[in-house]
Amino acid sequence: YWMQRPIPGQFQDYLDRTYPYGGTAGGRLRPHTGVEFFNPAGTPVLAVASASVYYAGTDAEVLFGPQPNFYGNLIVLELTDYSYNGQPIYALYGHLSAIDVEAGQTVAAGDRIGAVGGTGVANGGSHLHFEVRIGDPMGYFTSTRNPDLWIRPYGGYGTLAGRILSADG
């Protein structure tokens, strides 16, 4: 677990389980490429690790999702202390109401970088959409990983992970 929680502990810092990573909301939505932290607009958003700000702005012209203005205001951090199989690790924060950093800036784990909002296609109200991407920060479906496997669990808890195989292995 290389990442801390992106929401401070006095707020809802746990992941919403109604639309988890890879979920489709019963087939109504495309497979989810991240996780949600539901909180009121303006709730602080924190850097999950020491990082360099790769991108900070809107995705109206720079495409990070399947269409322009999908994430609205977003921040993409490139972790500075970690890589995965020699590839950089990115943390994407979407639907923000405020962006408090600029591209090229360095941040430490726990630094405030923005605020929860409802920009882009933030279905369900104000929340932080959070993704982990490996190798390609622009790779919408191809580079995402399950944030549950990267965010440090609460003390005394862990993460259950499994793999489903076909009948022929």
PDB file of N, CA and C in Angstrom, residues 2 17 34 38-39 47 49 53 61 64 66-67 72 76 79 95 107 115 119-120 123 125 130 133 138 140 148 150 158:
ATOM      1  N   TRP A   2       0.962   1.916  -1.127  1.00  0.00           N
ATOM      2  CA  TRP A   2       1.853   3.054  -1.269  1.00  0.00           C
ATOM      3  C   TRP A   2       1.137   4.390  -1.154  1.00  0.00           C
ATOM      4  N   ARG A  17     -19.062   1.867  -2.035  1.00  0.00           N
ATOM      5  CA  ARG A  17     -19.094   0.501  -2.575  1.00  0.00           C
ATOM      6  C   ARG A  17     -20.229   0.256  -3.566  1.00  0.00           C
ATOM      7  N   GLY A  34     -12.319   3.814 -11.643  1.00  0.00           N
ATOM      8  CA  GLY A  34     -11.819   4.364 -10.389  1.00  0.00           C
ATOM      9  C   GLY A  34     -12.763   4.054  -9.253  1.00  0.00           C
ATOM     10  N   PHE A  38     -17.691  10.076  -1.608  1.00  0.00           N
ATOM     11  CA  PHE A  38     -18.782  11.051  -1.559  1.00  0.00           C
ATOM     12  C   PHE A  38     -18.598  11.983  -0.373  1.00  0.00           C
ATOM     13  N   ASN A  39     -18.577  13.284  -0.652  1.00  0.00           N
ATOM     14  CA  ASN A  39     -18.413  14.333   0.351  1.00  0.00           C
ATOM     15  C   ASN A  39     -19.013  15.618  -0.196  1.00  0.00           C
ATOM     16  N   ALA A  47      -2.967  14.979  -1.415  1.00  0.00           N
ATOM     17  CA  ALA A  47      -2.024  14.165  -2.189  1.00  0.00           C
ATOM     18  C   ALA A  47      -1.878  12.817  -1.487  1.00  0.00           C
ATOM     19  N   ALA A  49       0.508  10.634  -1.969  1.00  0.00           N
ATOM     20  CA  ALA A  49       1.924  10.304  -1.819  1.00  0.00           C
ATOM     21  C   ALA A  49       2.743  11.504  -2.301  1.00  0.00           C
ATOM     22  N   VAL A  53       3.124  17.267  -9.854  1.00  0.00           N
ATOM     23  CA  VAL A  53       1.839  17.490 -10.514  1.00  0.00           C
ATOM     24  C   VAL A  53       2.060  17.371 -12.016  1.00  0.00           C
ATOM     25  N   GLU A  61     -10.219  20.088 -23.206  1.00  0.00           N
ATOM     26  CA  GLU A  61      -9.417  20.002 -24.422  1.00  0.00           C
ATOM     27  C   GLU A  61      -8.340  18.924 -24.353  1.00  0.00           C
ATOM     28  N   PHE A  64      -8.522  12.952 -20.947  1.00  0.00           N
ATOM     29  CA  PHE A  64      -8.119  11.944 -19.977  1.00  0.00           C
ATOM     30  C   PHE A  64      -9.179  10.849 -19.846  1.00  0.00           C
ATOM     31  N   PRO A  66     -13.194   9.216 -21.720  1.00  0.00           N
ATOM     32  CA  PRO A  66     -13.739   8.796 -23.012  1.00  0.00           C
ATOM     33  C   PRO A  66     -14.295   9.940 -23.851  1.00  0.00           C
ATOM     34  N   GLN A  67     -14.454  11.118 -23.256  1.00  0.00           N
ATOM     35  CA  GLN A  67     -14.999  12.276 -23.968  1.00  0.00           C
ATOM     36  C   GLN A  67     -14.508  13.548 -23.280  1.00  0.00           C
ATOM     37  N   GLY A  72     -14.161  16.863 -15.712  1.00  0.00           N
ATOM     38  CA  GLY A  72     -14.274  18.272 -15.324  1.00  0.00           C
ATOM     39  C   GLY A  72     -12.928  18.791 -14.864  1.00  0.00           C
ATOM     40  N   VAL A  76      -3.717  15.324 -11.998  1.00  0.00           N
ATOM     41  CA  VAL A  76      -3.018  14.058 -12.164  1.00  0.00           C
ATOM     42  C   VAL A  76      -1.644  14.225 -11.525  1.00  0.00           C
ATOM     43  N   LEU A  79       3.664   9.909  -8.996  1.00  0.00           N
ATOM     44  CA  LEU A  79       4.351   9.599  -7.751  1.00  0.00           C
ATOM     45  C   LEU A  79       5.859   9.647  -7.953  1.00  0.00           C
ATOM     46  N   HIS A  95     -13.566  15.597 -10.942  1.00  0.00           N
ATOM     47  CA  HIS A  95     -14.794  16.298 -10.529  1.00  0.00           C
ATOM     48  C   HIS A  95     -14.550  17.384  -9.482  1.00  0.00           C
ATOM     49  N   VAL A 107       4.524  18.011  -4.497  1.00  0.00           N
ATOM     50  CA  VAL A 107       3.686  17.962  -3.304  1.00  0.00           C
ATOM     51  C   VAL A 107       4.127  16.793  -2.438  1.00  0.00           C
ATOM     52  N   ALA A 115     -10.256  20.485  -3.942  1.00  0.00           N
ATOM     53  CA  ALA A 115     -11.480  20.295  -3.163  1.00  0.00           C
ATOM     54  C   ALA A 115     -12.495  19.484  -3.962  1.00  0.00           C
ATOM     55  N   THR A 119     -17.931  18.630 -10.971  1.00  0.00           N
ATOM     56  CA  THR A 119     -17.707  19.034 -12.359  1.00  0.00           C
ATOM     57  C   THR A 119     -17.614  17.805 -13.265  1.00  0.00           C
ATOM     58  N   GLY A 120     -17.718  18.025 -14.569  1.00  0.00           N
ATOM     59  CA  GLY A 120     -17.701  16.923 -15.524  1.00  0.00           C
ATOM     60  C   GLY A 120     -18.986  16.134 -15.418  1.00  0.00           C
ATOM     61  N   ASN A 123     -22.017  12.020 -11.880  1.00  0.00           N
ATOM     62  CA  ASN A 123     -23.332  11.447 -11.572  1.00  0.00           C
ATOM     63  C   ASN A 123     -23.413  11.136 -10.081  1.00  0.00           C
ATOM     64  N   GLY A 125     -24.014  13.321  -7.626  1.00  0.00           N
ATOM     65  CA  GLY A 125     -23.718  14.447  -6.737  1.00  0.00           C
ATOM     66  C   GLY A 125     -22.237  14.641  -6.505  1.00  0.00           C
ATOM     67  N   PHE A 130     -11.467   8.959  -7.944  1.00  0.00           N
ATOM     68  CA  PHE A 130     -10.031   8.722  -7.785  1.00  0.00           C
ATOM     69  C   PHE A 130      -9.616   7.495  -8.586  1.00  0.00           C
ATOM     70  N   ARG A 133      -3.325   4.990 -12.242  1.00  0.00           N
ATOM     71  CA  ARG A 133      -2.934   4.620 -13.603  1.00  0.00           C
ATOM     72  C   ARG A 133      -1.451   4.268 -13.618  1.00  0.00           C
ATOM     73  N   MET A 138      -2.667   9.057 -19.775  1.00  0.00           N
ATOM     74  CA  MET A 138      -3.793   9.335 -20.665  1.00  0.00           C
ATOM     75  C   MET A 138      -4.572   8.063 -21.005  1.00  0.00           C
ATOM     76  N   TYR A 140      -7.110   5.747 -20.638  1.00  0.00           N
ATOM     77  CA  TYR A 140      -8.377   5.671 -19.907  1.00  0.00           C
ATOM     78  C   TYR A 140      -8.701   4.258 -19.436  1.00  0.00           C
ATOM     79  N   ASP A 148      -8.278   0.206  -4.556  1.00  0.00           N
ATOM     80  CA  ASP A 148      -8.345  -0.555  -3.301  1.00  0.00           C
ATOM     81  C   ASP A 148      -7.029  -1.267  -2.998  1.00  0.00           C
ATOM     82  N   TRP A 150      -4.065  -0.128  -3.645  1.00  0.00           N
ATOM     83  CA  TRP A 150      -2.978   0.839  -3.505  1.00  0.00           C
ATOM     84  C   TRP A 150      -3.129   1.732  -2.273  1.00  0.00           C
ATOM     85  N   GLY A 158      -7.345  -5.192   6.152  1.00  0.00           N
ATOM     86  CA  GLY A 158      -6.541  -5.501   4.977  1.00  0.00           C
ATOM     87  C   GLY A 158      -7.404  -5.414   3.745  1.00  0.00           C
TER      88      GLY A 158
END
